[in-house]
Tab-separated table of C-alpha atoms in Angstrom:
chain	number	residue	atom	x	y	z
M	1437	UNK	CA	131.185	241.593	36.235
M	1438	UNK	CA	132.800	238.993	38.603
M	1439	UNK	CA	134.330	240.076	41.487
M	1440	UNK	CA	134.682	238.800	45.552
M	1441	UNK	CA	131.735	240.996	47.829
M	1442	UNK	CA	132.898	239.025	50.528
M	1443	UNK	CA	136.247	240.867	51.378
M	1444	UNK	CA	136.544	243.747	54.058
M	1445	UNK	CA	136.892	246.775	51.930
M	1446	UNK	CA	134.209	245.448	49.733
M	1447	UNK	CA	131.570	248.455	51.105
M	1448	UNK	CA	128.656	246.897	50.483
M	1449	UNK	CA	129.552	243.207	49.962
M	1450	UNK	CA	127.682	241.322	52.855
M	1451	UNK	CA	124.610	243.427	51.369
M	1452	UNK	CA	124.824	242.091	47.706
M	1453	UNK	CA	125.396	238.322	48.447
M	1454	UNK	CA	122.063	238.851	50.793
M	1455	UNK	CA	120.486	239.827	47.672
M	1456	UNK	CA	121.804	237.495	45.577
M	1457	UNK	CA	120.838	234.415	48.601
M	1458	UNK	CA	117.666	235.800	49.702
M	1459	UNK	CA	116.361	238.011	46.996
M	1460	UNK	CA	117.008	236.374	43.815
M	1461	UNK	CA	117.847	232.271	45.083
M	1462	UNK	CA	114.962	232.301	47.280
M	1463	UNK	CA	117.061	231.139	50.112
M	1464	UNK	CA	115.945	231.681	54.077
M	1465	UNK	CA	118.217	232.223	56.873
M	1466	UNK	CA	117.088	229.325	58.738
M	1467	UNK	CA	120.522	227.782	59.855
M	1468	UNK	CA	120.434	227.530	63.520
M	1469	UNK	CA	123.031	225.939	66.063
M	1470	UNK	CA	120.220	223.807	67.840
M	1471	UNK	CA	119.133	222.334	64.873
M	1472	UNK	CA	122.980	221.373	63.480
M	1473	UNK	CA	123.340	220.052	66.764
M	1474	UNK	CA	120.139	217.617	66.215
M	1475	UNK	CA	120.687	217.000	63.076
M	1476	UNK	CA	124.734	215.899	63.470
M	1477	UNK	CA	124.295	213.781	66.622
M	1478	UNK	CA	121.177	211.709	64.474
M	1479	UNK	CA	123.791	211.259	61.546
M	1480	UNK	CA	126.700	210.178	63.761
M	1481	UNK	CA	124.529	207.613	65.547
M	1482	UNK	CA	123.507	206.309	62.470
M	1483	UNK	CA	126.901	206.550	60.984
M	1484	UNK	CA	128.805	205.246	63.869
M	1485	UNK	CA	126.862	202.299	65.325
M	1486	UNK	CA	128.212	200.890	68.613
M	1487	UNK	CA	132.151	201.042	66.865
M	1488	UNK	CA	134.696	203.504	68.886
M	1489	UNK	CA	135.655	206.784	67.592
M	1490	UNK	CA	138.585	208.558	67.819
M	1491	UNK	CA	139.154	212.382	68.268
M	1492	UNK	CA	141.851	214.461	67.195
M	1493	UNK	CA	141.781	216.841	70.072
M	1494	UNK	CA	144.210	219.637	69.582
M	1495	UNK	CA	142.683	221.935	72.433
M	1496	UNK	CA	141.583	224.350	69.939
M	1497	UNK	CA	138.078	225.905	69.253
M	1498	UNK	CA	137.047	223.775	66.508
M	1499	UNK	CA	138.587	220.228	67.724
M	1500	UNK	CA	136.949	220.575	71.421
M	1501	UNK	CA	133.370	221.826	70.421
M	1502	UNK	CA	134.042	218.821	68.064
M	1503	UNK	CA	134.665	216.719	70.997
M	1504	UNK	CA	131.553	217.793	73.031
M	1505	UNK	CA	129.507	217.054	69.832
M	1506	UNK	CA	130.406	213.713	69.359
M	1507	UNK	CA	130.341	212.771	72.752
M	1508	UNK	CA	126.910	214.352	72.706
M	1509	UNK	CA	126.392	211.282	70.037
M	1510	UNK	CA	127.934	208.457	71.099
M	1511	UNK	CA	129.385	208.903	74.943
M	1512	UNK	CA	131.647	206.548	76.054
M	1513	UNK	CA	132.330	205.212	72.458
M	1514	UNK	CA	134.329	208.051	72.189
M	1515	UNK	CA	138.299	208.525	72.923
M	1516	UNK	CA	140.031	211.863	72.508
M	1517	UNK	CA	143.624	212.140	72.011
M	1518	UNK	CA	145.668	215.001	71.874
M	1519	UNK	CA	148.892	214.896	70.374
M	1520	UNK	CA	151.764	217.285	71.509
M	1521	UNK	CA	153.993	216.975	68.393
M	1522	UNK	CA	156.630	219.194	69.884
M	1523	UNK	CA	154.902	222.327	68.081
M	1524	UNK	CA	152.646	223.767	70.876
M	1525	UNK	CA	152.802	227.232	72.586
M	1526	UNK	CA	154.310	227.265	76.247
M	1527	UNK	CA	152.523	224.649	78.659
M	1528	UNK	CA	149.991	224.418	76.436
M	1529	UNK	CA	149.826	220.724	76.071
M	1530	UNK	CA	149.302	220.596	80.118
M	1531	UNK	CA	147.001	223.222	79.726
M	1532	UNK	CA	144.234	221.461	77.850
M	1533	UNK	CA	144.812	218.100	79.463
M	1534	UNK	CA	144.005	219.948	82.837
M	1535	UNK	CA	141.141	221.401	81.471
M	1536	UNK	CA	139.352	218.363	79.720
M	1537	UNK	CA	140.162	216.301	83.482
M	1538	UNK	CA	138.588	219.378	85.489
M	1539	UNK	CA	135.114	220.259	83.369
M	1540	UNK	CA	134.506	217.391	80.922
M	1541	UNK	CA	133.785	213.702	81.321
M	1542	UNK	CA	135.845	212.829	77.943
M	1543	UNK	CA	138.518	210.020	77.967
M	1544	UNK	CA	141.191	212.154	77.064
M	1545	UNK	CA	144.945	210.261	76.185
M	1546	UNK	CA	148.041	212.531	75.750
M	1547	UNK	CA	150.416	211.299	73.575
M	1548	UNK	CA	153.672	212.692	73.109
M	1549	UNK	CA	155.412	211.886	69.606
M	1550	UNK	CA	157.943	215.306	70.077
M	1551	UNK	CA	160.584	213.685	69.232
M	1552	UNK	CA	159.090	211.449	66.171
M	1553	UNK	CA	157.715	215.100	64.255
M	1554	UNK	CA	161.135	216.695	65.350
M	1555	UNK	CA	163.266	214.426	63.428
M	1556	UNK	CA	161.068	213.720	60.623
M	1557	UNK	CA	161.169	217.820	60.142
M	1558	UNK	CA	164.708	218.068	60.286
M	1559	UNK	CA	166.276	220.091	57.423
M	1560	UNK	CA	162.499	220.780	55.766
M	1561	UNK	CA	162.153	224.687	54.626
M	1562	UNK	CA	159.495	223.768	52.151
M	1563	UNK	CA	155.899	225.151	54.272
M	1564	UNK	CA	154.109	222.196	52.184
M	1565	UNK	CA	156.553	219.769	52.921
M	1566	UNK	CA	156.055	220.584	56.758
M	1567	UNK	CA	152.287	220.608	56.473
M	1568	UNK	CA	152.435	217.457	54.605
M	1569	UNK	CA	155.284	215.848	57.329
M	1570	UNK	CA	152.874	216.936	60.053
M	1571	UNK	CA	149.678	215.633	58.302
M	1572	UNK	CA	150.686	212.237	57.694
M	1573	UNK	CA	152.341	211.899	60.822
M	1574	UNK	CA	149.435	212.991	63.036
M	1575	UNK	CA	147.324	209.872	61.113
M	1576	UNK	CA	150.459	207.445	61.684
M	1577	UNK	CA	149.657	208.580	65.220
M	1578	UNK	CA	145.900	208.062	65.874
M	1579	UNK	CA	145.757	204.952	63.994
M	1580	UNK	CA	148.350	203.703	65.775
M	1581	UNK	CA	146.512	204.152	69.004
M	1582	UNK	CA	143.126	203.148	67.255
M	1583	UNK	CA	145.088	200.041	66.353
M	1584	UNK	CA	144.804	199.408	70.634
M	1585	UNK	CA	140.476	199.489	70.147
M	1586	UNK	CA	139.514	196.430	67.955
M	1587	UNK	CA	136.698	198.063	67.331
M	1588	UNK	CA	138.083	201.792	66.463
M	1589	UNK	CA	137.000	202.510	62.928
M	1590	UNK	CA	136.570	206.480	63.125
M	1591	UNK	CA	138.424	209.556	63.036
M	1592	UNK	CA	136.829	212.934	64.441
M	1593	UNK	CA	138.437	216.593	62.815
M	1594	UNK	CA	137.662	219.541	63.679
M	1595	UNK	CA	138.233	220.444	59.971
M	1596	UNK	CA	136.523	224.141	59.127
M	1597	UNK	CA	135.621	225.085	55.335
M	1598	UNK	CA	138.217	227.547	54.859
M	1599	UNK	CA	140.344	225.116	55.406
M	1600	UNK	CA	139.345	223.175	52.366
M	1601	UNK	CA	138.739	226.479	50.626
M	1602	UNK	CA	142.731	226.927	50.775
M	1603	UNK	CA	143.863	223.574	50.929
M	1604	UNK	CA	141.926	222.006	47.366
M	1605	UNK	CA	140.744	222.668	44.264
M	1606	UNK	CA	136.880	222.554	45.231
M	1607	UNK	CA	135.026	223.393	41.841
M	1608	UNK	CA	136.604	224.765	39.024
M	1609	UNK	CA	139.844	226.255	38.729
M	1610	UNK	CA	140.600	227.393	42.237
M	1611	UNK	CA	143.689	227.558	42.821
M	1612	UNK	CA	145.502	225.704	46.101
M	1613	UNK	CA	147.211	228.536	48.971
M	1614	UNK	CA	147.927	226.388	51.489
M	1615	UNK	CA	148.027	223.080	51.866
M	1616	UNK	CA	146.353	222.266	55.383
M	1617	UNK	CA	147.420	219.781	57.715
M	1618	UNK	CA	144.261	218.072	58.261
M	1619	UNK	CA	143.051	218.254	54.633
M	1620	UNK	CA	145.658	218.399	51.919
M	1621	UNK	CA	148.081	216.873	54.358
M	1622	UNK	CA	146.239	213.571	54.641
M	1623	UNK	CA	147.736	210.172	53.217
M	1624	UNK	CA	146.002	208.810	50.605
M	1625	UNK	CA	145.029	205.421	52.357
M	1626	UNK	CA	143.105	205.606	56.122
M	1627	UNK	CA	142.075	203.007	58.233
M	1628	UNK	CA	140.131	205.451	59.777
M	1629	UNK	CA	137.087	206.753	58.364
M	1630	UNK	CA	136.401	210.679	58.511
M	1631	UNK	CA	134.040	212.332	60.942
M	1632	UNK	CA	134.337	216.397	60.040
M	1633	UNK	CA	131.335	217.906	61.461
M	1634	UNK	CA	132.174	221.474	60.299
M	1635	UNK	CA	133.933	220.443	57.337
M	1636	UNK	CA	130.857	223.139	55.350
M	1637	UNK	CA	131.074	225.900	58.313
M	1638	UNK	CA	133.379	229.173	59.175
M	1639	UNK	CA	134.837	229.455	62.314
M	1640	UNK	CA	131.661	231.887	63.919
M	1641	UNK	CA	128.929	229.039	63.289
M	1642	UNK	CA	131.502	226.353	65.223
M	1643	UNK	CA	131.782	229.357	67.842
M	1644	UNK	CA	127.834	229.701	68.157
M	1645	UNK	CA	127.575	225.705	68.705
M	1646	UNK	CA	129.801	225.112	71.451
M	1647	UNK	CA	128.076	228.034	72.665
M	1648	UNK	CA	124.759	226.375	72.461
M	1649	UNK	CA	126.601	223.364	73.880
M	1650	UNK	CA	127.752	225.233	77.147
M	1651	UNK	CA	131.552	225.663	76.502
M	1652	UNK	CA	132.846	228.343	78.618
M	1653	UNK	CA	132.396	231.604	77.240
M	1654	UNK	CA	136.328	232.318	77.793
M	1655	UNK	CA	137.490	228.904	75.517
M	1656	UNK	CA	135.041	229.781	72.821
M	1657	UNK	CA	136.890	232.897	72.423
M	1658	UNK	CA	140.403	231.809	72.284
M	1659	UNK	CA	142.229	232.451	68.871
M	1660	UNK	CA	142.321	229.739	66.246
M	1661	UNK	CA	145.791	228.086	66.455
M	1662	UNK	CA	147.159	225.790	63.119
M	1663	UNK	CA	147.365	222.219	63.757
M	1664	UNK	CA	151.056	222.333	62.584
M	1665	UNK	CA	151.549	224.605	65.402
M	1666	UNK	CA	154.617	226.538	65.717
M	1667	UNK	CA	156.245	224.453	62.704
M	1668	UNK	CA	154.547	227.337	60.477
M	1669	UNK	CA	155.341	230.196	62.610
M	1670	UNK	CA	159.114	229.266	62.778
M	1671	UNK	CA	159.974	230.329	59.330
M	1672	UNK	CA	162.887	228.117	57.810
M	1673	UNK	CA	164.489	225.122	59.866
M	1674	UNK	CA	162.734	223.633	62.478
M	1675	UNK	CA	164.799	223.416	65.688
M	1676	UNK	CA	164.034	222.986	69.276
M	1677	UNK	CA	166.220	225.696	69.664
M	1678	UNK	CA	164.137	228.006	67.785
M	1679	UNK	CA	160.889	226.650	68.464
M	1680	UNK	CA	162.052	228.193	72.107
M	1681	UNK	CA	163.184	231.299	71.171
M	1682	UNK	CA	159.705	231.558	69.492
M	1683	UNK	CA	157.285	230.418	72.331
M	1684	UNK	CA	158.956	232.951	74.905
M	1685	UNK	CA	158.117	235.389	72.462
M	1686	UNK	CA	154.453	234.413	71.925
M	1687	UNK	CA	154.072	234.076	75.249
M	1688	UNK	CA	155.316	237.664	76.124
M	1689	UNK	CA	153.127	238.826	73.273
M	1690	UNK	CA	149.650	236.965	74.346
M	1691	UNK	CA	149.866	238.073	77.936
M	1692	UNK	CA	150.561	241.356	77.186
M	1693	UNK	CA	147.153	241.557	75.131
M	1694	UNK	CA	145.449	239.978	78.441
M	1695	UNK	CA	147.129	242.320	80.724
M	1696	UNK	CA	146.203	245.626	78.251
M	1697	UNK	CA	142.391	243.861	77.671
M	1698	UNK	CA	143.051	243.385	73.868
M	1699	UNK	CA	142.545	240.004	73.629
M	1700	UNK	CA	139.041	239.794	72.747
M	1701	UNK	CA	139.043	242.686	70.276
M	1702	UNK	CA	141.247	240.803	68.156
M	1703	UNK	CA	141.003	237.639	66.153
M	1704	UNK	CA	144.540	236.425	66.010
M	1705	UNK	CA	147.556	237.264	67.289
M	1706	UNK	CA	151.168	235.675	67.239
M	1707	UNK	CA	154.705	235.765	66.924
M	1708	UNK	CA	156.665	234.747	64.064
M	1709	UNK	CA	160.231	233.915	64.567
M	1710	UNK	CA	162.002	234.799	61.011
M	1711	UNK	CA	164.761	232.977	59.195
M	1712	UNK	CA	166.787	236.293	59.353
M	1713	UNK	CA	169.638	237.852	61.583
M	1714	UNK	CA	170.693	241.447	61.813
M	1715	UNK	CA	172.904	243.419	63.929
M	1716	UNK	CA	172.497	244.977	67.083
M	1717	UNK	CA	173.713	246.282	70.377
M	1718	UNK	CA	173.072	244.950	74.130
M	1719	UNK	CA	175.013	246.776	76.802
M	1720	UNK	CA	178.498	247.514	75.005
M	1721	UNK	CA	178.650	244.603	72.890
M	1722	UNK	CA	177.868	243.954	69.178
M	1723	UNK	CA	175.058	241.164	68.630
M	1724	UNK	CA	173.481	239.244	65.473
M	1725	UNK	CA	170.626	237.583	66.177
M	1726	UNK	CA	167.152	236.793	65.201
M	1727	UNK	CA	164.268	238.627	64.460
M	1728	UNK	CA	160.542	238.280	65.330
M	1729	UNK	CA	157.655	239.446	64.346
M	1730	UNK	CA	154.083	239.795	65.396
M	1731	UNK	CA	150.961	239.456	63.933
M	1732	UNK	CA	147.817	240.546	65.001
M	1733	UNK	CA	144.617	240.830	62.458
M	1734	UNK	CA	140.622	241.205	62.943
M	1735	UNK	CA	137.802	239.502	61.215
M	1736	UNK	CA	134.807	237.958	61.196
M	1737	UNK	CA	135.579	233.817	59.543
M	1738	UNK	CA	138.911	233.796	58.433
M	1739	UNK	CA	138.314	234.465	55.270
M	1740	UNK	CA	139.527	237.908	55.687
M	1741	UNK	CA	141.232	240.084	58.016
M	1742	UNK	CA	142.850	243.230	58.640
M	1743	UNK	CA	145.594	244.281	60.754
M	1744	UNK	CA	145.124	245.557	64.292
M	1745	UNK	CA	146.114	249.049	65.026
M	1746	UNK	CA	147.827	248.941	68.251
M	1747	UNK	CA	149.004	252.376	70.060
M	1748	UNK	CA	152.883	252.442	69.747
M	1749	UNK	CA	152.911	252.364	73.401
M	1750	UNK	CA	151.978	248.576	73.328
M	1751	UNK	CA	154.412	247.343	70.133
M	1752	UNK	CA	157.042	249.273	72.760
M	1753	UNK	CA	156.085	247.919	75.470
M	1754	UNK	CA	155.982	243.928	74.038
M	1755	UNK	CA	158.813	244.708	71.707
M	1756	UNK	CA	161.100	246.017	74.969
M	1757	UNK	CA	160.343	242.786	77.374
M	1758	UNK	CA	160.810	240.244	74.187
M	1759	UNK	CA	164.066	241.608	73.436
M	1760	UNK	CA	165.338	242.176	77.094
M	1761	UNK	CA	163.901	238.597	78.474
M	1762	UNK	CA	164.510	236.329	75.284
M	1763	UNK	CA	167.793	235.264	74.391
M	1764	UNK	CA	168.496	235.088	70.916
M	1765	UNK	CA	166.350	238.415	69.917
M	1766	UNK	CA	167.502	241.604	68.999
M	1767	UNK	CA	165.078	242.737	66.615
M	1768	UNK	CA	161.025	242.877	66.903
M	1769	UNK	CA	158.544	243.706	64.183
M	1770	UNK	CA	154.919	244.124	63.454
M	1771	UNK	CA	153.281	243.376	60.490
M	1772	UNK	CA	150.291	245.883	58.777
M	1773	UNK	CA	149.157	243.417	56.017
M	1774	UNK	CA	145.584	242.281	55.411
M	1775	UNK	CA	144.005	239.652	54.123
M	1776	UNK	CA	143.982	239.560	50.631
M	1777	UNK	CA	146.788	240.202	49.141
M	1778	UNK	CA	148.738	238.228	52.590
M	1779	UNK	CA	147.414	235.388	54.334
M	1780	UNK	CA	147.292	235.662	58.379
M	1781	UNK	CA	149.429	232.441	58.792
M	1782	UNK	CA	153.045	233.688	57.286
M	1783	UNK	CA	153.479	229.790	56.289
């Protein structure tokens, strides 16, 4: 019988691939962050020799305990870059910048290429298109600003294994879900050599190192966030236009979960701004405009999730100040599916 232990309604799934590991492999749960930590920084060293190295830093989890590692490794050979393609959440690009200055000794470089992933994503639908637009442009990107080190011959991702789970055909005849940016969505020729330290680890194990490696408690718990940003949460045409719309509504929804204390009780949560409009009413007059939905799910890697069960005080609540303080809104939704059958990204 072949079937997947792994997922949440699986009763006792975590108990028969222990028994399968431990009991019949011979396997011993030995894995600890201190000695991935030793181990990685020896390999990079060794790797990396006195050349520069440059980091993707998106500001999320996996990209900044990335950072910390590598700098860990090789110090000052190491330049971070974040990249605000036009596709962040509201001040967020500021927001990490500020942070990296004010706690960490990195050499951190904003660029921003808005208007270069803008117009290369005008008219796309497609969500593979748009993960493959943003993938290719994000390398155009760092190598051009390696291209200002003579001696930058490195690329640092904060790439997690589901993220090659979904992206490629590992073994076998898996099939492809979704084609992620900083897999799938690579060119085919780099200058840069890949550094992916947690290219064989979930998104827990990443969480216990930069625990281990003294990130603040409050940063290791913030939600994962897709490199392509809001480019797969805006459903249809990308348009600055809508990529407003849609971060006034996130932003309603994620403070909302910090001003009810729900925040840390769930793994992800979002709004998705759909390619639909339907009819409503504001004041006396007749309106047809956009809808959004959110999307809010618990698990433990990714791998799986289920949908949070909020009170219907809170969907009120958020679904009352979206509509009343974003223009362009009429209509709010929440969605109740799990991982399988749906994915928690909509794109």
């Amino acid at each position: 019988m072949q079937f997947h232990p792994e997922v949440a309604h699986t009763k006792f799934g975590k108990r028969v691939l222990e028994n399968f590991v431990f009991e019949i492999c011979g396997c011993k749960a030995d894995w600890t962050p201190e000695h991935f930590i030793s181990e990685e920084i020896e390999e990079v060293r060794a790797k990396v020799g006195n050349k520069k190295v440059i980091c993707a830093l998106s500001g999320g989890v996996d990209s900044s305990v990335a950072a910390i590692l590598i700098h860990r490794a090789v110090g000052k050979q190491l330049v971070c870059i974040h990249v605000d393609h036009g596709m962040m959440r509201k001040n967020e690009s500021e927001a990490i910048i500020k942070m990296f200055d004010e706690h960490y000794d990195l050499h951190v470089i904003h660029v921003d290429v808005s208007e270069l992933f803008l117009s290369r994503l005008t008219g796309i639908t497609e969500p593979e298109k748009k993960r493959k637009i943003i993938g290719n442009s994000f390398i155009e990107v760092f190598e051009s600003e390696a291209k200002k080190y003579s001696d930058a011959e490195f690329l640092v991702q904060g790439t997690l294994y589901p993220d090659v789970i979904e992206s490629v055909s590992v073994k076998g005849q898996s099939v492809t879900i979704k084609t992620h940016h900083n897999v799938g969505g690579l060119p085919d020729l780099m200058n840069l050599k890949l550094i992916e330290p947690f290219r064989e680890l979930f998104k827990d194990e990443v969480r216990a190192i930069g625990n281990e490696l003294g990130l603040p408690e409050m940063f290791i718990k913030r939600h994962p966030f897709p490199g392509p940003g809001l480019a797969v949460r805006v459903l249809g045409e990308i348009t600055k236009e809508r990529l407003d719309i849609l971060r006034e509504a996130d932003d309603i929804f994620i403070s909302a979960l910090h001003e009810f204390n729900l925040y840390d009780k769930i793994w992800q949560a979002f709004a998705v701004l759909l390619p639909v409009q339907t009819v409503g009413v504001m004041g006396d007059a007749r309106t047809y405009e956009n809808v959004v939905a959110l999307r809010a799910v618990t698990s433990t890697d990714g791998m799986t999730a289920d949908w949070f069960r909020f009170d219907g005080d809170f969907l009120e609540n958020v679904s009352n100040k979206i509509i009343r303080s974003v223009r362009g809104v009429n209509r709010v939704v929440y969605d109740i599916s799990s991982k399988p059958p749906a994915t928690i990204e909509w794109e």
